[in-house]
């Protein structure tokens, strides 16, 4: 089928929304946001308000301002998550370097026997990527190492500082010896399977945030392993049988909240998140939150 829909001017875009039943309280403001946010981008936020997807008719009472509130909430949610994920990433980087460096020496990353290949990662390619990054990196501490020392990689505690979150997740998950993986996961009181799975999941969520993708009601493509021991997070996570419930943000936010409690006891993530929902009038059920989420241990203020 050939695509034959014409490009619309901003006034034509607004007229189409009104034809489909959307109420617009402030037309100049609506035109401003259509111009600066893109009709197609905003469409992801008014889709849940459609009564019939085939005709794109909106439910009675749907307002442009409500759709915009969901967009603005999502934007601020991504910024809040980037801040929280940064804390986790920096902490895990440090403990990976500390535990593996103290066990196997400053150049542990050059010891192939410490790492196991899989169908999605192998040591040879992983190391080659790091070597390229070191050669092209312009950070002063990396340049100093290249100028002063003969080893192809800086010590692990320096090399981790130029790893992406995705790289870090892969290097940790491919540690060959369980005792090495456990040395890192014990810092956070988690089973190594859960931590590794969650780090991979969190690196994907971080990419959504960094690329300004919709997150609010997204069904995440990558689930993560739930804890075996119900005493660890079990009272706060949702283990609903429905596949879609486990792919929503609730479990992600809850596990992130748990890690923040381990890393920074004075963080205000829970407070900021709840204030954000209240300010924009967001229904948490769209993010997979159970009805009793406020009474679950990690979410009690």
PDB file of C-alpha atoms in Angstrom:
ATOM      1  CA  UNK A   1       0.000   0.000   0.000  1.00  0.00           C
ATOM      2  CA  UNK A   2       1.338   3.419  -0.946  1.00  0.00           C
ATOM      3  CA  UNK A   3       1.499   6.105   1.756  1.00  0.00           C
ATOM      4  CA  UNK A   4      -0.609   9.008   0.504  1.00  0.00           C
ATOM      5  CA  UNK A   5      -1.317  11.162   3.565  1.00  0.00           C
ATOM      6  CA  UNK A   6      -0.448  14.830   2.920  1.00  0.00           C
ATOM      7  CA  UNK A   7       1.655  17.031   5.183  1.00  0.00           C
ATOM      8  CA  UNK A   8      -0.520  19.349   7.296  1.00  0.00           C
ATOM      9  CA  UNK A   9       0.131  22.883   8.487  1.00  0.00           C
ATOM     10  CA  UNK A  10      -0.023  23.481  12.235  1.00  0.00           C
ATOM     11  CA  UNK A  11      -3.518  25.043  12.033  1.00  0.00           C
ATOM     12  CA  UNK A  12      -4.647  22.046   9.946  1.00  0.00           C
ATOM     13  CA  UNK A  13      -3.222  19.674  12.553  1.00  0.00           C
ATOM     14  CA  UNK A  14      -5.140  21.447  15.305  1.00  0.00           C
ATOM     15  CA  UNK A  15      -8.323  21.450  13.226  1.00  0.00           C
ATOM     16  CA  UNK A  16      -8.001  17.696  12.722  1.00  0.00           C
ATOM     17  CA  UNK A  17      -7.697  17.106  16.458  1.00  0.00           C
ATOM     18  CA  UNK A  18     -10.823  19.188  17.070  1.00  0.00           C
ATOM     19  CA  UNK A  19     -12.695  17.322  14.316  1.00  0.00           C
ATOM     20  CA  UNK A  20     -11.894  14.091  16.145  1.00  0.00           C
ATOM     21  CA  UNK A  21     -13.393  15.397  19.364  1.00  0.00           C
ATOM     22  CA  UNK A  22     -10.453  16.904  21.250  1.00  0.00           C
ATOM     23  CA  UNK A  23     -11.272  20.009  23.274  1.00  0.00           C
ATOM     24  CA  UNK A  24      -8.745  22.845  23.051  1.00  0.00           C
ATOM     25  CA  UNK A  25      -8.921  25.554  25.702  1.00  0.00           C
ATOM     26  CA  UNK A  26      -6.068  27.738  24.469  1.00  0.00           C
ATOM     27  CA  UNK A  27      -5.540  27.492  20.714  1.00  0.00           C
ATOM     28  CA  UNK A  28      -2.408  29.712  20.467  1.00  0.00           C
ATOM     29  CA  UNK A  29      -0.770  27.603  23.186  1.00  0.00           C
ATOM     30  CA  UNK A  30      -1.787  24.370  21.427  1.00  0.00           C
ATOM     31  CA  UNK A  31      -0.345  25.643  18.130  1.00  0.00           C
ATOM     32  CA  UNK A  32       2.882  26.569  19.921  1.00  0.00           C
ATOM     33  CA  UNK A  33       3.314  23.031  21.248  1.00  0.00           C
ATOM     34  CA  UNK A  34       2.364  21.406  17.955  1.00  0.00           C
ATOM     35  CA  UNK A  35       5.079  23.508  16.328  1.00  0.00           C
ATOM     36  CA  UNK A  36       7.777  22.689  18.865  1.00  0.00           C
ATOM     37  CA  UNK A  37       6.931  19.108  19.852  1.00  0.00           C
ATOM     38  CA  UNK A  38       5.758  17.549  16.550  1.00  0.00           C
ATOM     39  CA  UNK A  39       2.239  16.216  15.958  1.00  0.00           C
ATOM     40  CA  UNK A  40       3.530  12.674  15.462  1.00  0.00           C
ATOM     41  CA  UNK A  41       5.468  12.742  18.752  1.00  0.00           C
ATOM     42  CA  UNK A  42       2.440  14.003  20.686  1.00  0.00           C
ATOM     43  CA  UNK A  43       0.246  11.344  19.056  1.00  0.00           C
ATOM     44  CA  UNK A  44       1.804   8.733  21.351  1.00  0.00           C
ATOM     45  CA  UNK A  45       0.349  10.638  24.298  1.00  0.00           C
ATOM     46  CA  UNK A  46      -3.182  11.115  22.992  1.00  0.00           C
ATOM     47  CA  UNK A  47      -3.461   7.533  21.747  1.00  0.00           C
ATOM     48  CA  UNK A  48      -4.692   6.270  25.179  1.00  0.00           C
ATOM     49  CA  UNK A  49      -7.493   8.846  24.984  1.00  0.00           C
ATOM     50  CA  UNK A  50      -8.868   7.550  21.677  1.00  0.00           C
ATOM     51  CA  UNK A  51     -12.261   5.903  21.890  1.00  0.00           C
ATOM     52  CA  UNK A  52     -11.816   4.162  18.541  1.00  0.00           C
ATOM     53  CA  UNK A  53      -8.346   3.720  17.058  1.00  0.00           C
ATOM     54  CA  UNK A  54      -9.653   3.094  13.526  1.00  0.00           C
ATOM     55  CA  UNK A  55     -11.419   6.460  13.333  1.00  0.00           C
ATOM     56  CA  UNK A  56      -9.100   8.183  15.866  1.00  0.00           C
ATOM     57  CA  UNK A  57     -12.147   9.588  17.651  1.00  0.00           C
ATOM     58  CA  UNK A  58     -11.391  10.801  21.171  1.00  0.00           C
ATOM     59  CA  UNK A  59     -13.347   9.947  24.288  1.00  0.00           C
ATOM     60  CA  UNK A  60     -15.783  12.615  25.422  1.00  0.00           C
ATOM     61  CA  UNK A  61     -14.063  15.283  27.495  1.00  0.00           C
ATOM     62  CA  UNK A  62     -10.542  14.680  26.150  1.00  0.00           C
ATOM     63  CA  UNK A  63      -8.604  17.931  26.388  1.00  0.00           C
ATOM     64  CA  UNK A  64      -5.402  18.975  24.637  1.00  0.00           C
ATOM     65  CA  UNK A  65      -4.186  20.305  27.987  1.00  0.00           C
ATOM     66  CA  UNK A  66      -4.540  16.845  29.565  1.00  0.00           C
ATOM     67  CA  UNK A  67      -2.545  15.251  26.759  1.00  0.00           C
ATOM     68  CA  UNK A  68       0.121  17.917  27.165  1.00  0.00           C
ATOM     69  CA  UNK A  69       0.275  17.242  30.916  1.00  0.00           C
ATOM     70  CA  UNK A  70       1.061  13.593  30.178  1.00  0.00           C
ATOM     71  CA  UNK A  71       3.806  14.657  27.784  1.00  0.00           C
ATOM     72  CA  UNK A  72       5.331  17.052  30.326  1.00  0.00           C
ATOM     73  CA  UNK A  73       5.089  14.418  33.064  1.00  0.00           C
ATOM     74  CA  UNK A  74       6.897  11.925  30.855  1.00  0.00           C
ATOM     75  CA  UNK A  75       9.630  14.425  30.082  1.00  0.00           C
ATOM     76  CA  UNK A  76      10.234  15.185  33.763  1.00  0.00           C
ATOM     77  CA  UNK A  77      10.036  11.484  34.605  1.00  0.00           C
ATOM     78  CA  UNK A  78      12.863  10.771  32.149  1.00  0.00           C
ATOM     79  CA  UNK A  79      15.002  13.488  33.743  1.00  0.00           C
ATOM     80  CA  UNK A  80      14.269  12.105  37.215  1.00  0.00           C
ATOM     81  CA  UNK A  81      15.227   8.622  36.050  1.00  0.00           C
ATOM     82  CA  UNK A  82      18.445   9.807  34.406  1.00  0.00           C
ATOM     83  CA  UNK A  83      19.501  11.323  37.726  1.00  0.00           C
ATOM     84  CA  UNK A  84      18.657   8.128  39.631  1.00  0.00           C
ATOM     85  CA  UNK A  85      20.260   5.803  37.083  1.00  0.00           C
ATOM     86  CA  UNK A  86      23.439   7.906  37.136  1.00  0.00           C
ATOM     87  CA  UNK A  87      23.781   7.199  40.869  1.00  0.00           C
ATOM     88  CA  UNK A  88      23.370   3.471  40.296  1.00  0.00           C
ATOM     89  CA  UNK A  89      25.752   3.437  37.338  1.00  0.00           C
ATOM     90  CA  UNK A  90      28.499   5.311  39.199  1.00  0.00           C
ATOM     91  CA  UNK A  91      28.121   3.061  42.249  1.00  0.00           C
ATOM     92  CA  UNK A  92      28.229  -0.163  40.234  1.00  0.00           C
ATOM     93  CA  UNK A  93      31.228   1.080  38.225  1.00  0.00           C
ATOM     94  CA  UNK A  94      33.103   1.693  41.447  1.00  0.00           C
ATOM     95  CA  UNK A  95      32.283  -1.667  42.991  1.00  0.00           C
ATOM     96  CA  UNK A  96      33.095  -3.551  39.769  1.00  0.00           C
ATOM     97  CA  UNK A  97      36.517  -1.884  39.680  1.00  0.00           C
ATOM     98  CA  UNK A  98      37.112  -2.340  43.416  1.00  0.00           C
ATOM     99  CA  UNK A  99      36.050  -5.979  43.685  1.00  0.00           C
ATOM    100  CA  UNK A 100      37.634  -7.243  40.462  1.00  0.00           C
ATOM    101  CA  UNK A 101      40.733  -5.060  40.803  1.00  0.00           C
ATOM    102  CA  UNK A 102      41.394  -6.187  44.378  1.00  0.00           C
ATOM    103  CA  UNK A 103      40.826  -9.846  43.468  1.00  0.00           C
ATOM    104  CA  UNK A 104      42.675 -10.019  40.164  1.00  0.00           C
ATOM    105  CA  UNK A 105      44.887  -6.950  39.904  1.00  0.00           C
ATOM    106  CA  UNK A 106      44.736  -3.574  38.152  1.00  0.00           C
ATOM    107  CA  UNK A 107      44.697  -5.106  34.661  1.00  0.00           C
ATOM    108  CA  UNK A 108      42.032  -7.732  35.294  1.00  0.00           C
ATOM    109  CA  UNK A 109      40.254  -6.703  32.093  1.00  0.00           C
ATOM    110  CA  UNK A 110      43.209  -8.080  30.108  1.00  0.00           C
ATOM    111  CA  UNK A 111      42.784 -11.554  31.641  1.00  0.00           C
ATOM    112  CA  UNK A 112      40.546 -13.476  29.253  1.00  0.00           C
ATOM    113  CA  UNK A 113      40.151 -16.371  31.707  1.00  0.00           C
ATOM    114  CA  UNK A 114      38.095 -14.119  33.988  1.00  0.00           C
ATOM    115  CA  UNK A 115      35.360 -13.708  31.388  1.00  0.00           C
ATOM    116  CA  UNK A 116      33.001 -16.082  29.584  1.00  0.00           C
ATOM    117  CA  UNK A 117      31.685 -15.697  26.045  1.00  0.00           C
ATOM    118  CA  UNK A 118      27.993 -15.925  25.171  1.00  0.00           C
ATOM    119  CA  UNK A 119      25.921 -15.736  22.003  1.00  0.00           C
ATOM    120  CA  UNK A 120      25.540 -11.955  22.435  1.00  0.00           C
ATOM    121  CA  UNK A 121      29.014 -11.001  23.668  1.00  0.00           C
ATOM    122  CA  UNK A 122      32.531 -12.336  23.444  1.00  0.00           C
ATOM    123  CA  UNK A 123      35.683 -11.280  25.210  1.00  0.00           C
ATOM    124  CA  UNK A 124      37.692 -10.637  22.071  1.00  0.00           C
ATOM    125  CA  UNK A 125      35.210  -8.138  20.636  1.00  0.00           C
ATOM    126  CA  UNK A 126      34.519  -6.589  24.029  1.00  0.00           C
ATOM    127  CA  UNK A 127      38.219  -5.972  24.621  1.00  0.00           C
ATOM    128  CA  UNK A 128      38.703  -4.651  21.081  1.00  0.00           C
ATOM    129  CA  UNK A 129      35.931  -2.127  21.706  1.00  0.00           C
ATOM    130  CA  UNK A 130      37.564  -0.947  24.928  1.00  0.00           C
ATOM    131  CA  UNK A 131      40.953  -0.622  23.234  1.00  0.00           C
ATOM    132  CA  UNK A 132      39.388   1.538  20.505  1.00  0.00           C
ATOM    133  CA  UNK A 133      37.703   3.692  23.123  1.00  0.00           C
ATOM    134  CA  UNK A 134      40.983   4.199  24.981  1.00  0.00           C
ATOM    135  CA  UNK A 135      42.803   5.183  21.788  1.00  0.00           C
ATOM    136  CA  UNK A 136      40.162   7.717  20.758  1.00  0.00           C
ATOM    137  CA  UNK A 137      39.342   9.107  24.207  1.00  0.00           C
ATOM    138  CA  UNK A 138      40.478  12.660  24.971  1.00  0.00           C
ATOM    139  CA  UNK A 139      40.046  12.643  28.738  1.00  0.00           C
ATOM    140  CA  UNK A 140      43.182  13.942  30.467  1.00  0.00           C
ATOM    141  CA  UNK A 141      43.572  10.852  32.655  1.00  0.00           C
ATOM    142  CA  UNK A 142      43.380   8.530  29.632  1.00  0.00           C
ATOM    143  CA  UNK A 143      45.879  10.615  27.643  1.00  0.00           C
ATOM    144  CA  UNK A 144      48.226  10.583  30.650  1.00  0.00           C
ATOM    145  CA  UNK A 145      48.089   6.785  30.765  1.00  0.00           C
ATOM    146  CA  UNK A 146      48.754   6.453  27.031  1.00  0.00           C
ATOM    147  CA  UNK A 147      51.757   8.765  27.308  1.00  0.00           C
ATOM    148  CA  UNK A 148      53.278   7.210  30.430  1.00  0.00           C
ATOM    149  CA  UNK A 149      52.592   3.464  30.440  1.00  0.00           C
ATOM    150  CA  UNK A 150      52.997   0.519  28.100  1.00  0.00           C
ATOM    151  CA  UNK A 151      49.925  -1.558  28.968  1.00  0.00           C
ATOM    152  CA  UNK A 152      47.161  -1.385  26.327  1.00  0.00           C
ATOM    153  CA  UNK A 153      44.482  -0.555  28.913  1.00  0.00           C
ATOM    154  CA  UNK A 154      44.576   1.711  31.964  1.00  0.00           C
ATOM    155  CA  UNK A 155      43.933   0.016  35.323  1.00  0.00           C
ATOM    156  CA  UNK A 156      40.378  -1.184  35.766  1.00  0.00           C
ATOM    157  CA  UNK A 157      39.455   1.701  38.075  1.00  0.00           C
ATOM    158  CA  UNK A 158      40.293   4.159  35.305  1.00  0.00           C
ATOM    159  CA  UNK A 159      38.926   2.119  32.401  1.00  0.00           C
ATOM    160  CA  UNK A 160      35.458   1.816  33.955  1.00  0.00           C
ATOM    161  CA  UNK A 161      35.150   5.604  33.814  1.00  0.00           C
ATOM    162  CA  UNK A 162      34.974   5.535  30.011  1.00  0.00           C
ATOM    163  CA  UNK A 163      32.631   2.534  29.793  1.00  0.00           C
ATOM    164  CA  UNK A 164      29.047   3.132  28.727  1.00  0.00           C
ATOM    165  CA  UNK A 165      26.373   1.689  31.003  1.00  0.00           C
ATOM    166  CA  UNK A 166      25.714  -0.976  28.378  1.00  0.00           C
ATOM    167  CA  UNK A 167      29.395  -1.947  28.270  1.00  0.00           C
ATOM    168  CA  UNK A 168      29.586  -2.062  32.056  1.00  0.00           C
ATOM    169  CA  UNK A 169      26.539  -4.315  32.216  1.00  0.00           C
ATOM    170  CA  UNK A 170      28.039  -6.724  29.677  1.00  0.00           C
ATOM    171  CA  UNK A 171      31.451  -6.946  31.363  1.00  0.00           C
ATOM    172  CA  UNK A 172      29.851  -7.697  34.733  1.00  0.00           C
ATOM    173  CA  UNK A 173      27.376 -10.219  33.342  1.00  0.00           C
ATOM    174  CA  UNK A 174      30.167 -12.093  31.548  1.00  0.00           C
ATOM    175  CA  UNK A 175      32.395 -12.548  34.572  1.00  0.00           C
ATOM    176  CA  UNK A 176      33.194 -16.255  34.386  1.00  0.00           C
ATOM    177  CA  UNK A 177      33.299 -16.953  38.122  1.00  0.00           C
ATOM    178  CA  UNK A 178      30.201 -16.702  40.245  1.00  0.00           C
ATOM    179  CA  UNK A 179      32.205 -15.585  43.274  1.00  0.00           C
ATOM    180  CA  UNK A 180      33.273 -12.489  41.330  1.00  0.00           C
ATOM    181  CA  UNK A 181      29.678 -11.697  40.377  1.00  0.00           C
ATOM    182  CA  UNK A 182      28.547 -12.304  43.951  1.00  0.00           C
ATOM    183  CA  UNK A 183      31.233  -9.993  45.330  1.00  0.00           C
ATOM    184  CA  UNK A 184      29.534  -7.131  43.475  1.00  0.00           C
ATOM    185  CA  UNK A 185      25.902  -8.124  44.039  1.00  0.00           C
ATOM    186  CA  UNK A 186      26.407  -8.654  47.799  1.00  0.00           C
ATOM    187  CA  UNK A 187      27.116  -4.937  48.147  1.00  0.00           C
ATOM    188  CA  UNK A 188      23.447  -4.367  47.302  1.00  0.00           C
ATOM    189  CA  UNK A 189      22.048  -7.399  49.133  1.00  0.00           C
ATOM    190  CA  UNK A 190      20.893  -8.962  45.868  1.00  0.00           C
ATOM    191  CA  UNK A 191      21.284 -12.301  44.144  1.00  0.00           C
ATOM    192  CA  UNK A 192      23.817 -11.926  41.325  1.00  0.00           C
ATOM    193  CA  UNK A 193      21.263 -13.093  38.750  1.00  0.00           C
ATOM    194  CA  UNK A 194      18.867 -10.319  39.732  1.00  0.00           C
ATOM    195  CA  UNK A 195      21.513  -7.578  39.752  1.00  0.00           C
ATOM    196  CA  UNK A 196      22.932  -8.583  36.371  1.00  0.00           C
ATOM    197  CA  UNK A 197      19.487  -8.879  34.812  1.00  0.00           C
ATOM    198  CA  UNK A 198      18.388  -5.539  36.264  1.00  0.00           C
ATOM    199  CA  UNK A 199      21.534  -3.720  35.106  1.00  0.00           C
ATOM    200  CA  UNK A 200      20.894  -4.888  31.552  1.00  0.00           C
ATOM    201  CA  UNK A 201      17.254  -3.817  31.854  1.00  0.00           C
ATOM    202  CA  UNK A 202      18.251  -0.473  33.351  1.00  0.00           C
ATOM    203  CA  UNK A 203      20.721   0.231  30.543  1.00  0.00           C
ATOM    204  CA  UNK A 204      17.821  -0.123  28.083  1.00  0.00           C
ATOM    205  CA  UNK A 205      15.624   2.201  30.167  1.00  0.00           C
ATOM    206  CA  UNK A 206      18.481   4.702  30.316  1.00  0.00           C
ATOM    207  CA  UNK A 207      18.709   4.641  26.518  1.00  0.00           C
ATOM    208  CA  UNK A 208      14.977   5.391  26.271  1.00  0.00           C
ATOM    209  CA  UNK A 209      15.522   8.373  28.586  1.00  0.00           C
ATOM    210  CA  UNK A 210      18.626   9.625  26.778  1.00  0.00           C
ATOM    211  CA  UNK A 211      16.879   9.471  23.392  1.00  0.00           C
ATOM    212  CA  UNK A 212      13.747  11.256  24.679  1.00  0.00           C
ATOM    213  CA  UNK A 213      11.499   8.247  24.028  1.00  0.00           C
ATOM    214  CA  UNK A 214       8.062   7.865  25.614  1.00  0.00           C
ATOM    215  CA  UNK A 215       8.396   6.023  28.907  1.00  0.00           C
ATOM    216  CA  UNK A 216       5.265   6.756  30.932  1.00  0.00           C
ATOM    217  CA  UNK A 217       3.011   3.879  29.771  1.00  0.00           C
ATOM    218  CA  UNK A 218       5.524   1.907  27.696  1.00  0.00           C
ATOM    219  CA  UNK A 219       5.608  -1.877  27.771  1.00  0.00           C
ATOM    220  CA  UNK A 220       9.340  -2.435  28.072  1.00  0.00           C
ATOM    221  CA  UNK A 221      10.740  -5.012  25.671  1.00  0.00           C
ATOM    222  CA  UNK A 222      13.179  -6.414  28.217  1.00  0.00           C
ATOM    223  CA  UNK A 223      11.952  -7.810  31.539  1.00  0.00           C
ATOM    224  CA  UNK A 224      14.338  -8.562  34.396  1.00  0.00           C
ATOM    225  CA  UNK A 225      14.647 -11.490  36.783  1.00  0.00           C
ATOM    226  CA  UNK A 226      12.542 -11.201  39.944  1.00  0.00           C
ATOM    227  CA  UNK A 227      14.154 -12.178  43.282  1.00  0.00           C
ATOM    228  CA  UNK A 228      14.028 -15.782  44.418  1.00  0.00           C
ATOM    229  CA  UNK A 229      13.913 -14.762  48.069  1.00  0.00           C
ATOM    230  CA  UNK A 230      10.566 -13.049  48.769  1.00  0.00           C
ATOM    231  CA  UNK A 231      12.185 -11.141  51.647  1.00  0.00           C
ATOM    232  CA  UNK A 232      14.247  -9.187  49.114  1.00  0.00           C
ATOM    233  CA  UNK A 233      11.934  -6.690  47.431  1.00  0.00           C
ATOM    234  CA  UNK A 234       9.176  -9.301  47.398  1.00  0.00           C
ATOM    235  CA  UNK A 235       6.719  -7.230  49.407  1.00  0.00           C
ATOM    236  CA  UNK A 236       7.133  -4.276  47.070  1.00  0.00           C
ATOM    237  CA  UNK A 237       7.420  -5.798  43.584  1.00  0.00           C
ATOM    238  CA  UNK A 238       4.457  -7.004  41.582  1.00  0.00           C
ATOM    239  CA  UNK A 239       4.678 -10.539  40.239  1.00  0.00           C
ATOM    240  CA  UNK A 240       1.351 -10.502  38.424  1.00  0.00           C
ATOM    241  CA  UNK A 241       0.874 -13.287  35.933  1.00  0.00           C
ATOM    242  CA  UNK A 242       0.023 -10.910  33.112  1.00  0.00           C
ATOM    243  CA  UNK A 243       2.993 -10.426  30.826  1.00  0.00           C
ATOM    244  CA  UNK A 244       2.149  -6.758  30.220  1.00  0.00           C
ATOM    245  CA  UNK A 245       2.101  -5.956  33.960  1.00  0.00           C
ATOM    246  CA  UNK A 246       5.684  -7.165  34.346  1.00  0.00           C
ATOM    247  CA  UNK A 247       6.782  -5.041  31.385  1.00  0.00           C
ATOM    248  CA  UNK A 248       5.458  -1.787  32.830  1.00  0.00           C
ATOM    249  CA  UNK A 249       7.528   0.714  34.822  1.00  0.00           C
ATOM    250  CA  UNK A 250       6.401  -0.221  38.334  1.00  0.00           C
ATOM    251  CA  UNK A 251       8.904  -3.020  38.961  1.00  0.00           C
ATOM    252  CA  UNK A 252      11.646  -0.951  37.334  1.00  0.00           C
ATOM    253  CA  UNK A 253      10.976   2.042  39.581  1.00  0.00           C
ATOM    254  CA  UNK A 254      10.661  -0.144  42.681  1.00  0.00           C
ATOM    255  CA  UNK A 255      13.970  -1.933  42.124  1.00  0.00           C
ATOM    256  CA  UNK A 256      15.642   1.368  41.295  1.00  0.00           C
ATOM    257  CA  UNK A 257      14.250   2.783  44.545  1.00  0.00           C
ATOM    258  CA  UNK A 258      15.714  -0.194  46.432  1.00  0.00           C
ATOM    259  CA  UNK A 259      19.176   0.410  44.929  1.00  0.00           C
ATOM    260  CA  UNK A 260      18.992   4.122  45.711  1.00  0.00           C
ATOM    261  CA  UNK A 261      18.242   3.238  49.339  1.00  0.00           C
ATOM    262  CA  UNK A 262      21.454   1.165  49.339  1.00  0.00           C
ATOM    263  CA  UNK A 263      23.530   3.887  47.692  1.00  0.00           C
ATOM    264  CA  UNK A 264      22.205   7.169  49.073  1.00  0.00           C
ATOM    265  CA  UNK A 265      20.056   7.085  52.168  1.00  0.00           C
ATOM    266  CA  UNK A 266      19.137  10.755  51.781  1.00  0.00           C
ATOM    267  CA  UNK A 267      17.892  10.604  48.201  1.00  0.00           C
ATOM    268  CA  UNK A 268      14.421  12.011  47.518  1.00  0.00           C
ATOM    269  CA  UNK A 269      13.434   9.927  44.511  1.00  0.00           C
ATOM    270  CA  UNK A 270      10.208   8.605  46.048  1.00  0.00           C
ATOM    271  CA  UNK A 271       9.133  12.082  47.156  1.00  0.00           C
ATOM    272  CA  UNK A 272       9.960  13.673  43.800  1.00  0.00           C
ATOM    273  CA  UNK A 273       8.210  10.941  41.832  1.00  0.00           C
ATOM    274  CA  UNK A 274       4.999  11.185  43.847  1.00  0.00           C
ATOM    275  CA  UNK A 275       5.021  14.991  43.647  1.00  0.00           C
ATOM    276  CA  UNK A 276       5.434  14.725  39.882  1.00  0.00           C
ATOM    277  CA  UNK A 277       2.424  12.422  39.549  1.00  0.00           C
ATOM    278  CA  UNK A 278       0.270  14.699  41.698  1.00  0.00           C
ATOM    279  CA  UNK A 279       1.302  17.853  39.808  1.00  0.00           C
ATOM    280  CA  UNK A 280       0.255  16.417  36.447  1.00  0.00           C
ATOM    281  CA  UNK A 281      -2.675  14.299  37.654  1.00  0.00           C
ATOM    282  CA  UNK A 282      -1.260  10.997  36.380  1.00  0.00           C
ATOM    283  CA  UNK A 283      -2.971   7.663  37.012  1.00  0.00           C
ATOM    284  CA  UNK A 284      -0.175   5.299  38.160  1.00  0.00           C
ATOM    285  CA  UNK A 285      -2.075   2.244  36.907  1.00  0.00           C
ATOM    286  CA  UNK A 286      -0.897   3.115  33.390  1.00  0.00           C
ATOM    287  CA  UNK A 287       2.635   2.427  34.646  1.00  0.00           C
ATOM    288  CA  UNK A 288       1.658  -0.932  36.124  1.00  0.00           C
ATOM    289  CA  UNK A 289       1.283   0.301  39.705  1.00  0.00           C
ATOM    290  CA  UNK A 290      -0.918  -1.969  41.857  1.00  0.00           C
ATOM    291  CA  UNK A 291      -3.833  -0.439  43.735  1.00  0.00           C
ATOM    292  CA  UNK A 292      -2.055  -0.742  47.109  1.00  0.00           C
ATOM    293  CA  UNK A 293       1.353   0.531  45.985  1.00  0.00           C
ATOM    294  CA  UNK A 294       1.493   3.326  48.575  1.00  0.00           C
ATOM    295  CA  UNK A 295       1.331   0.764  51.400  1.00  0.00           C
ATOM    296  CA  UNK A 296       4.162  -1.381  50.049  1.00  0.00           C
ATOM    297  CA  UNK A 297       7.369  -1.105  52.120  1.00  0.00           C
ATOM    298  CA  UNK A 298       9.653   0.686  49.685  1.00  0.00           C
ATOM    299  CA  UNK A 299       7.013   3.262  48.729  1.00  0.00           C
ATOM    300  CA  UNK A 300       5.985   4.273  52.242  1.00  0.00           C
ATOM    301  CA  UNK A 301       7.156   7.807  52.922  1.00  0.00           C
TER     302      UNK A 301
END
